[in-house]
């Protein structure tokens, strides 16, 4: 490297055009496209663990069990109001660290969720309200069924008796 070369954010040298503003703009673009440093460190750490056969098996077991626990908690919370599906997707993200099938499933889920969100966003207010009402009815039915099957309490009759 000569004195006129500039080291960009990836560490590779490139000739300087002599215009500091031009070099700064190119560096800013590269910085925006770069992964955060913690992801680089995480990737390096995972590569070091995977380099050892015992570490590779241990990593798969730990990631598998951690993902299973998070998915199980999320699945238990799905019928309840709250972030059940978000927790399941978090567990799927943990599995995606080590398992290609989980990475493909997570990519498929993200793509279809974005398509659904865009489709709903293009609909009229009446369609959006109908989707919201249908969603609330569905969640209410799931909560009613889970309480009835779990605790043998019929929420409809309980509410009607109190009125």
Short mmCIF file of C-alpha atoms in Angstrom, two decimals:
data_model
loop_
_atom_site.label_atom_id
_atom_site.label_comp_id
_atom_site.label_asym_id
_atom_site.label_seq_id
_atom_site.Cartn_x
_atom_site.Cartn_y
_atom_site.Cartn_z
CA UNK A 1 0.00 0.00 0.00
CA UNK A 2 1.28 3.46 -0.83
CA UNK A 3 0.78 6.71 0.99
CA UNK A 4 -2.10 7.63 -1.34
CA UNK A 5 -4.12 4.48 -0.61
CA UNK A 6 -7.11 4.61 1.71
CA UNK A 7 -8.19 1.71 3.88
CA UNK A 8 -11.97 1.34 3.69
CA UNK A 9 -14.23 -0.14 6.35
CA UNK A 10 -13.59 -3.71 5.17
CA UNK A 11 -9.84 -3.27 5.66
CA UNK A 12 -9.07 -3.47 1.94
CA UNK A 13 -6.89 -0.78 0.42
CA UNK A 14 -8.11 1.27 -2.52
CA UNK A 15 -6.46 4.15 -4.34
CA UNK A 16 -7.42 7.57 -3.08
CA UNK A 17 -9.05 9.88 -5.59
CA UNK A 18 -7.55 12.84 -3.81
CA UNK A 19 -10.97 14.25 -2.91
CA UNK A 20 -11.58 13.75 0.83
CA UNK A 21 -15.30 14.39 0.43
CA UNK A 22 -15.53 11.68 -2.22
CA UNK A 23 -13.60 9.26 -0.01
CA UNK A 24 -15.84 10.06 2.97
CA UNK A 25 -19.01 9.44 0.95
CA UNK A 26 -17.71 6.09 -0.28
CA UNK A 27 -16.73 5.15 3.27
CA UNK A 28 -20.18 6.14 4.55
CA UNK A 29 -21.84 3.87 1.97
CA UNK A 30 -19.57 1.00 2.95
CA UNK A 31 -20.27 1.57 6.65
CA UNK A 32 -24.03 1.43 6.02
CA UNK A 33 -23.71 -1.85 4.13
CA UNK A 34 -21.43 -3.49 6.72
CA UNK A 35 -22.77 -5.76 9.40
CA UNK A 36 -22.42 -4.46 12.94
CA UNK A 37 -19.15 -5.42 14.65
CA UNK A 38 -20.88 -7.64 17.22
CA UNK A 39 -22.19 -9.83 14.38
CA UNK A 40 -18.64 -10.18 13.06
CA UNK A 41 -17.42 -11.21 16.50
CA UNK A 42 -20.34 -13.64 16.91
CA UNK A 43 -19.62 -15.18 13.52
CA UNK A 44 -15.95 -15.54 14.37
CA UNK A 45 -16.77 -17.14 17.72
CA UNK A 46 -19.17 -19.60 16.08
CA UNK A 47 -16.55 -20.46 13.43
CA UNK A 48 -13.98 -21.19 16.16
CA UNK A 49 -16.47 -23.45 17.97
CA UNK A 50 -17.41 -25.22 14.72
CA UNK A 51 -13.70 -25.87 13.92
CA UNK A 52 -13.57 -28.46 16.70
CA UNK A 53 -15.70 -31.61 16.12
CA UNK A 54 -16.75 -31.71 19.78
CA UNK A 55 -17.56 -28.01 19.72
CA UNK A 56 -19.65 -28.47 16.57
CA UNK A 57 -21.78 -31.18 18.22
CA UNK A 58 -22.04 -29.22 21.48
CA UNK A 59 -23.10 -26.08 19.58
CA UNK A 60 -25.82 -28.00 17.74
CA UNK A 61 -27.11 -29.47 21.01
CA UNK A 62 -27.08 -26.13 22.85
CA UNK A 63 -28.71 -24.25 19.97
CA UNK A 64 -31.26 -27.04 19.51
CA UNK A 65 -32.25 -27.10 23.18
CA UNK A 66 -32.32 -23.30 23.54
CA UNK A 67 -34.48 -22.97 20.43
CA UNK A 68 -36.76 -25.76 21.64
CA UNK A 69 -37.30 -24.06 25.00
CA UNK A 70 -38.10 -20.69 23.39
CA UNK A 71 -40.43 -22.26 20.80
CA UNK A 72 -42.19 -24.29 23.51
CA UNK A 73 -42.80 -21.19 25.67
CA UNK A 74 -44.03 -19.28 22.60
CA UNK A 75 -46.34 -22.15 21.62
CA UNK A 76 -47.84 -22.16 25.12
CA UNK A 77 -48.45 -18.41 24.86
CA UNK A 78 -50.04 -18.45 21.38
CA UNK A 79 -53.64 -18.82 22.62
CA UNK A 80 -53.19 -16.03 25.14
CA UNK A 81 -53.11 -12.36 24.29
CA UNK A 82 -49.52 -11.32 23.86
CA UNK A 83 -46.45 -12.06 21.82
CA UNK A 84 -46.75 -15.85 21.45
CA UNK A 85 -45.99 -15.93 17.72
CA UNK A 86 -43.17 -13.44 18.15
CA UNK A 87 -41.56 -15.71 20.74
CA UNK A 88 -41.96 -18.72 18.42
CA UNK A 89 -40.25 -16.75 15.65
CA UNK A 90 -37.47 -15.86 18.10
CA UNK A 91 -36.94 -19.55 18.81
CA UNK A 92 -36.89 -20.22 15.10
CA UNK A 93 -34.24 -17.51 14.79
CA UNK A 94 -32.16 -19.30 17.44
CA UNK A 95 -32.46 -22.55 15.50
CA UNK A 96 -31.52 -20.70 12.29
CA UNK A 97 -28.06 -20.07 13.77
CA UNK A 98 -27.20 -23.72 13.27
CA UNK A 99 -29.90 -25.45 11.18
CA UNK A 100 -30.48 -24.69 7.49
CA UNK A 101 -34.09 -25.92 7.55
CA UNK A 102 -34.89 -23.34 10.24
CA UNK A 103 -33.16 -20.61 8.20
CA UNK A 104 -35.30 -21.52 5.16
CA UNK A 105 -38.49 -21.62 7.27
CA UNK A 106 -37.67 -18.26 8.85
CA UNK A 107 -37.02 -16.72 5.41
CA UNK A 108 -40.31 -18.13 4.12
CA UNK A 109 -42.19 -16.80 7.17
CA UNK A 110 -40.67 -13.31 6.92
CA UNK A 111 -41.42 -13.11 3.19
CA UNK A 112 -45.07 -14.15 3.62
CA UNK A 113 -45.56 -11.90 6.64
CA UNK A 114 -44.30 -8.93 4.61
CA UNK A 115 -46.60 -9.88 1.70
CA UNK A 116 -49.58 -10.16 4.09
CA UNK A 117 -48.78 -6.83 5.73
CA UNK A 118 -48.47 -5.07 2.37
CA UNK A 119 -51.70 -6.65 1.14
CA UNK A 120 -53.62 -5.56 4.23
CA UNK A 121 -52.11 -2.06 3.90
CA UNK A 122 -53.49 -1.74 0.36
CA UNK A 123 -57.04 -2.70 1.39
CA UNK A 124 -59.84 -0.27 2.18
CA UNK A 125 -60.73 0.61 5.77
CA UNK A 126 -63.80 -1.64 5.70
CA UNK A 127 -61.71 -4.67 4.74
CA UNK A 128 -59.13 -3.82 7.41
CA UNK A 129 -61.86 -3.50 10.04
CA UNK A 130 -63.39 -6.81 8.93
CA UNK A 131 -59.96 -8.50 9.20
CA UNK A 132 -59.52 -7.00 12.69
CA UNK A 133 -62.96 -8.15 13.84
CA UNK A 134 -62.38 -11.63 12.45
CA UNK A 135 -58.99 -11.73 14.22
CA UNK A 136 -60.55 -10.70 17.54
CA UNK A 137 -63.30 -13.32 17.18
CA UNK A 138 -60.69 -15.98 16.39
CA UNK A 139 -58.49 -15.05 19.36
CA UNK A 140 -61.55 -14.94 21.64
CA UNK A 141 -62.61 -18.41 20.48
CA UNK A 142 -59.11 -19.79 21.09
CA UNK A 143 -58.96 -18.24 24.58
CA UNK A 144 -62.46 -19.56 25.38
CA UNK A 145 -61.56 -23.08 24.16
CA UNK A 146 -58.23 -23.14 26.00
CA UNK A 147 -59.80 -21.99 29.29
CA UNK A 148 -62.67 -24.43 28.90
CA UNK A 149 -60.41 -27.39 28.09
CA UNK A 150 -57.72 -26.48 30.64
CA UNK A 151 -59.79 -25.33 33.62
CA UNK A 152 -63.28 -26.66 32.74
CA UNK A 153 -64.64 -23.11 32.99
CA UNK A 154 -67.05 -21.86 30.34
CA UNK A 155 -66.28 -18.15 30.10
CA UNK A 156 -69.50 -17.37 28.22
CA UNK A 157 -71.75 -18.76 30.94
CA UNK A 158 -69.59 -17.13 33.65
CA UNK A 159 -69.90 -13.70 32.01
CA UNK A 160 -73.63 -14.14 31.41
CA UNK A 161 -74.18 -15.23 35.05
CA UNK A 162 -72.40 -12.10 36.31
CA UNK A 163 -74.54 -9.82 34.16
#
